[in-house]
CSV table of C-alpha atoms and ligand atoms in Angstrom, one decimal:
chain,number,residue,atom,x,y,z
A,1,MET,CA,18.2,111.7,29.3
A,2,THR,CA,15.7,109.8,27.1
A,3,GLU,CA,16.4,109.1,23.5
A,4,ALA,CA,13.3,111.1,22.1
A,5,THR,CA,10.7,113.5,23.4
A,6,VAL,CA,7.3,113.5,21.9
A,7,ILE,CA,5.3,117.0,22.4
A,8,GLY,CA,1.5,116.6,21.5
A,9,LEU,CA,-0.4,113.5,22.7
A,10,GLY,CA,-3.6,113.7,20.6
A,11,GLU,CA,-4.4,110.8,18.2
A,12,MET,CA,-1.3,111.0,16.1
A,13,GLY,CA,1.2,112.2,18.7
A,14,SER,CA,0.3,109.3,21.0
A,15,ALA,CA,0.6,106.8,18.1
A,16,LEU,CA,4.1,108.2,17.6
A,17,ALA,CA,5.2,108.0,21.0
A,18,ALA,CA,3.6,104.5,21.5
A,19,ALA,CA,5.6,103.3,18.2
A,20,LEU,CA,8.9,104.6,19.9
A,21,LEU,CA,8.3,102.9,23.1
A,22,ARG,CA,7.4,99.5,21.4
A,23,ALA,CA,10.7,99.8,19.4
A,24,GLY,CA,12.5,100.1,22.7
A,25,HIS,CA,13.4,103.7,22.9
A,26,ARG,CA,13.3,105.6,26.1
A,27,VAL,CA,10.6,108.4,25.6
A,28,THR,CA,9.8,111.5,27.4
A,29,VAL,CA,6.4,113.1,26.8
A,30,TRP,CA,4.4,116.3,27.3
A,31,ASN,CA,0.9,117.4,26.3
A,32,ARG,CA,-1.0,120.5,27.2
A,33,THR,CA,-3.7,118.3,28.7
A,34,ALA,CA,-1.6,116.0,30.8
A,35,ALA,CA,-4.1,113.4,31.3
A,36,LYS,CA,-3.6,112.2,27.8
A,37,ALA,CA,-0.1,111.0,28.9
A,38,GLN,CA,-1.3,108.3,31.1
A,39,PRO,CA,-1.6,105.4,28.8
A,40,LEU,CA,1.8,106.2,27.5
A,41,VAL,CA,3.3,106.5,31.1
A,42,GLN,CA,1.8,103.0,31.7
A,43,GLN,CA,3.6,101.9,28.6
A,44,GLY,CA,7.0,103.2,30.1
A,45,ALA,CA,7.1,106.9,28.8
A,46,VAL,CA,8.4,109.6,31.3
A,47,LEU,CA,5.8,112.6,31.7
A,48,ALA,CA,7.6,115.9,31.9
A,49,PRO,CA,6.1,118.6,34.0
A,50,SER,CA,6.6,121.3,31.2
A,51,ALA,CA,7.3,121.6,27.6
A,52,GLU,CA,10.7,123.0,28.7
A,53,ALA,CA,11.5,120.0,30.9
A,54,ALA,CA,10.4,117.7,27.9
A,55,ILE,CA,12.9,119.4,25.5
A,56,GLY,CA,15.6,119.3,28.0
A,57,ALA,CA,15.2,115.5,28.4
A,58,SER,CA,16.1,114.4,24.9
A,59,ALA,CA,18.4,115.3,22.1
A,60,VAL,CA,15.5,114.7,19.5
A,61,VAL,CA,12.4,116.6,20.1
A,62,ILE,CA,9.4,115.5,18.0
A,63,VAL,CA,6.4,117.9,17.7
A,64,CYS,CA,3.0,116.7,16.5
A,65,VAL,CA,0.1,119.1,17.5
A,66,SER,CA,-2.8,120.5,15.5
A,67,ASN,CA,-0.8,122.9,13.5
A,68,TYR,CA,2.3,125.3,13.4
A,69,GLY,CA,0.4,128.0,15.4
A,70,ALA,CA,-0.1,125.5,18.3
A,71,THR,CA,3.7,124.6,17.8
A,72,ARG,CA,4.4,128.3,18.4
A,73,ASP,CA,2.1,128.5,21.5
A,74,ILE,CA,4.1,125.7,23.0
A,75,LEU,CA,7.8,126.8,21.8
A,76,LEU,CA,7.4,130.6,22.6
A,77,ALA,CA,6.1,130.3,26.0
A,78,GLY,CA,8.4,131.2,28.8
A,79,ASN,CA,12.0,129.8,28.3
A,80,THR,CA,11.0,126.9,26.2
A,81,ALA,CA,12.7,128.0,23.0
A,82,ALA,CA,16.0,128.4,24.9
A,83,ALA,CA,15.9,124.7,25.8
A,84,LEU,CA,16.0,123.7,22.2
A,85,ARG,CA,19.6,124.9,21.8
A,86,GLY,CA,21.8,122.0,20.4
A,87,ARG,CA,18.9,119.7,20.1
A,88,THR,CA,17.1,118.4,16.9
A,89,LEU,CA,13.7,119.7,16.4
A,90,VAL,CA,11.3,117.3,14.3
A,91,GLN,CA,8.0,118.9,13.2
A,92,LEU,CA,5.3,116.4,12.4
A,93,SER,CA,2.4,118.6,12.7
A,94,THR,CA,0.9,119.4,9.4
A,95,GLY,CA,1.6,122.7,7.8
A,96,THR,CA,2.3,124.6,4.6
A,97,PRO,CA,5.8,124.7,2.9
A,98,GLN,CA,6.2,128.5,3.9
A,99,GLU,CA,5.5,127.5,7.5
A,100,ALA,CA,8.2,124.7,7.3
A,101,ARG,CA,10.7,127.4,6.0
A,102,ASP,CA,9.8,129.9,8.6
A,103,THR,CA,10.2,127.3,11.3
A,104,GLN,CA,13.5,126.2,10.0
A,105,ALA,CA,14.7,129.9,10.1
A,106,TRP,CA,13.3,130.2,13.6
A,107,ALA,CA,15.0,126.9,14.6
A,108,GLN,CA,18.4,128.2,13.4
A,109,VAL,CA,18.1,131.2,15.6
A,110,GLN,CA,17.6,129.0,18.7
A,111,ARG,CA,20.6,127.0,17.4
A,112,ALA,CA,18.7,124.0,16.9
A,113,ALA,CA,18.9,121.4,14.0
A,114,TYR,CA,15.5,121.1,12.2
A,115,LEU,CA,13.7,118.5,10.2
A,116,ASP,CA,10.3,119.0,8.7
A,117,GLY,CA,8.0,116.0,8.2
A,118,ALA,CA,4.6,115.0,6.9
A,119,ILE,CA,2.7,112.0,7.9
A,120,LEU,CA,0.9,110.0,5.1
A,121,ALA,CA,-0.9,107.5,7.3
A,122,TRP,CA,-3.5,107.0,10.1
A,123,PRO,CA,-2.4,106.8,13.6
A,124,SER,CA,-3.1,103.1,13.7
A,125,GLN,CA,-0.4,102.7,10.9
A,126,ILE,CA,2.4,104.3,12.6
A,127,GLY,CA,5.3,102.1,13.2
A,128,GLY,CA,4.2,99.9,10.3
A,129,ALA,CA,6.8,98.6,7.7
A,130,GLU,CA,4.9,100.2,4.7
A,131,THR,CA,4.0,103.5,6.6
A,132,THR,CA,5.2,106.7,4.9
A,133,ILE,CA,6.6,109.7,6.6
A,134,LEU,CA,8.2,112.2,4.2
A,135,VAL,CA,11.1,114.3,5.9
A,136,SER,CA,13.1,117.3,4.5
A,137,GLY,CA,15.9,119.3,5.9
A,138,ALA,CA,19.6,119.0,6.1
A,139,GLU,CA,20.8,115.7,4.9
A,140,ALA,CA,23.3,115.2,7.7
A,141,VAL,CA,20.6,115.8,10.3
A,142,PHE,CA,18.3,113.4,8.6
A,143,ARG,CA,21.0,110.6,8.5
A,144,LEU,CA,21.7,111.0,12.2
A,145,ASN,CA,18.2,110.6,13.1
A,146,SER,CA,16.8,108.4,10.3
A,147,ALA,CA,17.0,105.2,12.4
A,148,LEU,CA,14.9,106.5,15.2
A,149,LEU,CA,12.3,107.9,12.5
A,150,ARG,CA,12.1,104.8,10.6
A,151,ASP,CA,10.9,103.2,13.7
A,152,LEU,CA,7.8,105.6,13.1
A,153,ALA,CA,7.5,104.7,9.5
A,154,GLY,CA,9.1,101.8,7.8
A,155,ASN,CA,8.8,103.8,4.4
A,156,LEU,CA,10.7,107.0,5.9
A,157,THR,CA,11.4,108.9,2.8
A,158,TYR,CA,13.9,111.8,2.4
A,159,MET,CA,12.7,114.6,0.4
A,160,GLY,CA,15.9,116.6,0.2
A,161,GLU,CA,17.5,119.7,1.6
A,162,ALA,CA,14.6,122.1,0.6
A,163,VAL,CA,12.7,122.0,3.9
A,164,GLY,CA,9.4,122.9,2.4
A,165,GLN,CA,9.3,119.7,0.2
A,166,SER,CA,7.7,117.3,2.7
A,167,SER,CA,4.7,119.8,3.2
A,168,THR,CA,4.6,120.4,-0.7
A,169,LEU,CA,4.0,116.8,-1.3
A,170,PHE,CA,1.5,116.4,1.6
A,171,SER,CA,-0.6,119.2,0.5
A,172,ALA,CA,-0.7,118.0,-3.1
A,173,VAL,CA,-1.8,114.6,-1.7
A,174,LEU,CA,-4.3,116.0,0.5
A,175,SER,CA,-5.8,118.1,-2.4
A,176,TYR,CA,-6.2,114.8,-4.0
A,177,MET,CA,-7.6,113.1,-1.1
A,178,ALA,CA,-10.2,116.1,-0.5
A,179,GLY,CA,-11.5,115.4,-4.1
A,180,ARG,CA,-11.8,111.7,-3.3
A,181,TRP,CA,-13.8,112.3,-0.1
A,182,ILE,CA,-16.1,114.6,-1.7
A,183,GLY,CA,-16.5,112.4,-4.5
A,184,LEU,CA,-17.2,109.4,-2.3
A,185,CYS,CA,-19.9,111.2,-0.4
A,186,HIS,CA,-21.7,112.2,-3.5
A,187,GLY,CA,-21.4,108.7,-4.9
A,188,ALA,CA,-22.9,107.4,-1.6
A,189,LEU,CA,-25.8,109.6,-2.3
A,190,ILE,CA,-26.4,108.1,-5.7
A,191,CYS,CA,-26.3,104.8,-4.1
A,192,GLN,CA,-28.7,105.5,-1.6
A,193,ALA,CA,-31.2,107.2,-3.7
A,194,GLU,CA,-31.2,104.1,-6.0
A,195,GLY,CA,-31.4,101.7,-2.9
A,196,ALA,CA,-27.8,100.4,-3.7
A,197,SER,CA,-25.3,99.3,-1.1
A,198,VAL,CA,-22.8,102.0,-0.4
A,199,ALA,CA,-20.6,99.3,1.3
A,200,SER,CA,-20.5,97.7,-2.1
A,201,PHE,CA,-19.7,100.8,-3.7
A,202,GLY,CA,-16.6,101.3,-1.3
A,203,ALA,CA,-15.6,97.7,-2.1
A,204,THR,CA,-15.7,98.6,-5.7
A,205,LEU,CA,-13.7,101.4,-5.3
A,206,ALA,CA,-11.0,99.2,-3.2
A,207,SER,CA,-11.0,96.8,-6.2
A,208,LEU,CA,-10.3,99.7,-8.7
A,209,ALA,CA,-7.4,101.0,-6.6
A,210,PRO,CA,-4.5,99.7,-8.6
A,211,ILE,CA,-6.2,101.2,-11.8
A,212,LEU,CA,-6.9,104.7,-10.2
A,213,GLY,CA,-3.2,104.6,-9.0
A,214,ALA,CA,-1.8,103.7,-12.4
A,215,GLU,CA,-4.1,106.7,-13.8
A,216,SER,CA,-2.5,109.0,-11.2
A,217,LYS,CA,0.8,108.2,-12.2
A,218,HIS,CA,0.1,108.6,-16.0
A,219,LEU,CA,-1.6,112.1,-15.5
A,220,GLY,CA,1.3,113.3,-13.2
A,221,GLU,CA,3.7,112.3,-16.2
A,222,VAL,CA,1.3,114.0,-18.8
A,223,ILE,CA,1.3,117.3,-16.8
A,224,GLU,CA,5.0,117.2,-16.2
A,225,SER,CA,5.7,116.6,-19.8
A,226,GLY,CA,3.1,118.8,-21.2
A,227,ASN,CA,2.2,116.3,-23.6
A,228,TYR,CA,-1.6,116.3,-23.5
A,229,GLY,CA,-2.3,115.2,-27.1
A,230,HIS,CA,-2.7,111.4,-26.9
A,231,PRO,CA,-5.7,110.7,-24.6
A,232,GLU,CA,-7.4,107.2,-24.4
A,233,SER,CA,-10.3,109.3,-23.2
A,234,THR,CA,-10.7,112.8,-24.0
A,235,LEU,CA,-11.5,115.7,-21.6
A,236,LYS,CA,-14.7,116.3,-23.6
A,237,THR,CA,-16.0,112.7,-23.1
A,238,ALA,CA,-15.3,113.0,-19.2
A,239,GLY,CA,-16.8,116.4,-19.1
A,240,GLU,CA,-20.0,115.2,-20.9
A,241,ASP,CA,-20.0,112.2,-18.5
A,242,VAL,CA,-19.8,114.5,-15.4
A,243,GLU,CA,-22.6,116.7,-16.8
A,244,ARG,CA,-24.7,113.7,-17.0
A,245,LEU,CA,-24.3,113.3,-13.0
A,246,VAL,CA,-26.0,116.6,-12.7
A,247,GLN,CA,-29.0,115.3,-14.7
A,248,GLN,CA,-28.9,112.1,-12.7
A,249,ALA,CA,-28.8,114.1,-9.4
A,250,LYS,CA,-32.0,116.1,-10.6
A,251,GLU,CA,-33.7,112.9,-11.4
A,252,ALA,CA,-33.0,111.2,-8.2
A,253,GLY,CA,-33.7,114.4,-6.0
A,254,ILE,CA,-30.4,114.6,-4.4
A,255,SER,CA,-27.9,117.4,-4.3
A,256,THR,CA,-26.4,118.6,-7.4
A,257,GLU,CA,-23.7,120.8,-5.6
A,258,VAL,CA,-20.8,118.4,-6.3
A,259,PRO,CA,-21.5,117.3,-9.8
A,260,ALA,CA,-22.3,121.0,-10.8
A,261,PHE,CA,-18.9,122.2,-9.4
A,262,ALA,CA,-17.0,119.5,-11.3
A,263,ALA,CA,-19.0,119.9,-14.5
A,264,ALA,CA,-18.4,123.6,-14.6
A,265,LEU,CA,-14.7,123.1,-14.6
A,266,PHE,CA,-14.9,120.6,-17.3
A,267,ARG,CA,-17.2,122.8,-19.3
A,268,ARG,CA,-14.9,125.8,-19.0
A,269,ALA,CA,-11.8,123.6,-20.2
A,270,ILE,CA,-13.9,122.3,-23.1
A,271,ASP,CA,-15.1,125.8,-24.1
A,272,ALA,CA,-11.4,126.9,-23.9
A,273,GLY,CA,-10.5,124.4,-26.5
A,274,HIS,CA,-9.1,121.5,-24.5
A,275,GLY,CA,-11.9,119.0,-25.3
A,276,ALA,CA,-9.6,116.6,-27.4
A,277,GLU,CA,-6.9,116.5,-24.8
A,278,GLU,CA,-6.1,114.2,-21.6
A,279,HIS,CA,-8.4,114.8,-18.6
A,280,ALA,CA,-5.3,116.3,-16.9
A,281,ALA,CA,-5.7,119.5,-19.3
A,282,LEU,CA,-8.1,120.7,-16.7
A,283,ILE,CA,-5.1,122.2,-15.1
A,284,LYS,CA,-4.8,124.7,-17.9
A,285,ILE,CA,-8.0,126.5,-16.8
A,286,LEU,CA,-7.0,126.3,-13.1
A,287,ARG,CA,-3.6,128.3,-13.6
A,288,PRO,CA,-3.9,132.0,-12.9
U,1,NAP,P1,-5.7,115.8,17.8
U,1,NAP,O1,-6.1,114.4,18.3
U,1,NAP,O2,-6.8,116.8,17.7
U,1,NAP,O3,-4.6,116.4,18.8
U,1,NAP,C1,-4.1,117.7,18.8
U,1,NAP,C2,-2.9,118.1,19.6
U,1,NAP,O4,-2.4,119.3,19.5
U,1,NAP,C3,-3.3,117.7,21.1
U,1,NAP,O5,-2.1,117.2,21.6
U,1,NAP,C4,-3.7,119.1,21.6
U,1,NAP,O6,-3.3,119.3,22.9
U,1,NAP,C5,-2.5,119.8,20.9
U,1,NAP,N1,-2.7,121.3,20.7
U,1,NAP,C6,-3.8,121.8,19.8
U,1,NAP,N2,-3.6,123.2,20.0
U,1,NAP,C7,-2.7,123.5,20.9
U,1,NAP,C8,-2.2,124.7,21.6
U,1,NAP,N3,-2.6,125.8,21.2
U,1,NAP,N4,-1.2,124.6,22.5
U,1,NAP,C9,-0.7,123.3,22.8
U,1,NAP,N5,-1.2,122.1,22.4
U,1,NAP,C10,-2.0,122.2,21.3
U,1,NAP,O7,-4.9,115.8,16.5
U,1,NAP,P2,-3.9,114.7,15.6
U,1,NAP,O8,-4.9,113.9,14.9
U,1,NAP,O9,-3.1,114.1,16.9
U,1,NAP,O10,-3.2,115.4,14.6
U,1,NAP,C11,-2.0,116.1,14.9
U,1,NAP,C12,-1.2,116.4,13.6
U,1,NAP,O11,-0.9,115.3,13.0
U,1,NAP,C13,-1.9,117.4,12.9
U,1,NAP,O12,-1.2,118.3,12.4
U,1,NAP,C14,-2.5,116.6,11.8
U,1,NAP,O13,-2.7,117.1,10.6
U,1,NAP,C15,-1.4,115.4,11.8
U,1,NAP,N6,-1.9,114.2,11.1
U,1,NAP,C16,-2.9,113.5,11.7
U,1,NAP,C17,-3.3,112.5,11.1
U,1,NAP,C18,-4.4,111.6,11.7
U,1,NAP,O14,-4.9,110.7,11.0
U,1,NAP,N7,-4.8,111.8,12.9
U,1,NAP,C19,-2.7,111.9,9.9
U,1,NAP,C20,-1.7,112.8,9.3
U,1,NAP,C21,-1.3,113.8,9.9
U,1,NAP,P3,-4.6,119.0,24.0
U,1,NAP,O15,-4.7,117.6,24.1
U,1,NAP,O16,-4.3,119.6,25.2
U,1,NAP,O17,-5.9,119.7,23.4
């Protein structure tokens, strides 16, 4: 028996297995494409000949593959599911809250304990003291496995018994990140069109990180409290600034796609009478 099994040895699964090995754990690994296990075998991992054998090798089975569909492909093949009986399945593939709930119910039928996690880090950060992995599921199961999981992420965060909570927060963070990535690329177009350094733009964003973080915290509190009435900068002011980005894009001959999308949302919110409120009042026009 090894202490943990890692199924899925892509960028993230390999990083998880390597972190466990670095922390001194005995680790069994399995991947559909077996060749990806070689670097880990050189670091001391045991390569199992099948997913079923990999599950049988440890009391804790961590799965990190592309998505929950890939997880099902692995666990529903042959007798693999039966091997989970009495073991703890830790799902670290990215999914939706509903997929987490469905997988918990499925694991229960297999008589396996289940934890659902979400990784808020790049593979190179796995094992770091400040690395965050969110975990939800039965508290007793979390406590039993928290020492092992903390070797993956120093900032291991328990989200509670409701198993969909980790992927809920992950999805919300990803939504924020998606906006950032899109905004960064349009900002880079602006810089390039005007001969400004895109690397300096990135550095400026990095220097603004604490302010942007504080703003996110503030807007979260505004939405939770429903108190949109005391803005330092109104939604109308921001909306008009964003509309000016459309003008700038036309003048520079670059794509207007991103600012036009953003400006249309702000315009709808202003037209709906929210111009004097906090920027976060945009949420009011996004609700059904
Ligand atoms: P990846 O490098 O593309 O690896 C995908 C893994 O899934 C491989 O092991 C692949 O096996 C396996 N796989 C896919 N479909 C499969 C199937 N039908 N049957 C069996 N195995 C299958 O992706 P990754 O970056 O490691 O991401 C893995 C998970 O971590 C994802 O859910 C991702 O959202 C999450 N995550 C990643 C990051 C990141 O920065 N990379 C950050 C946070 C969360 P083969 O090798 O055989 O193709």
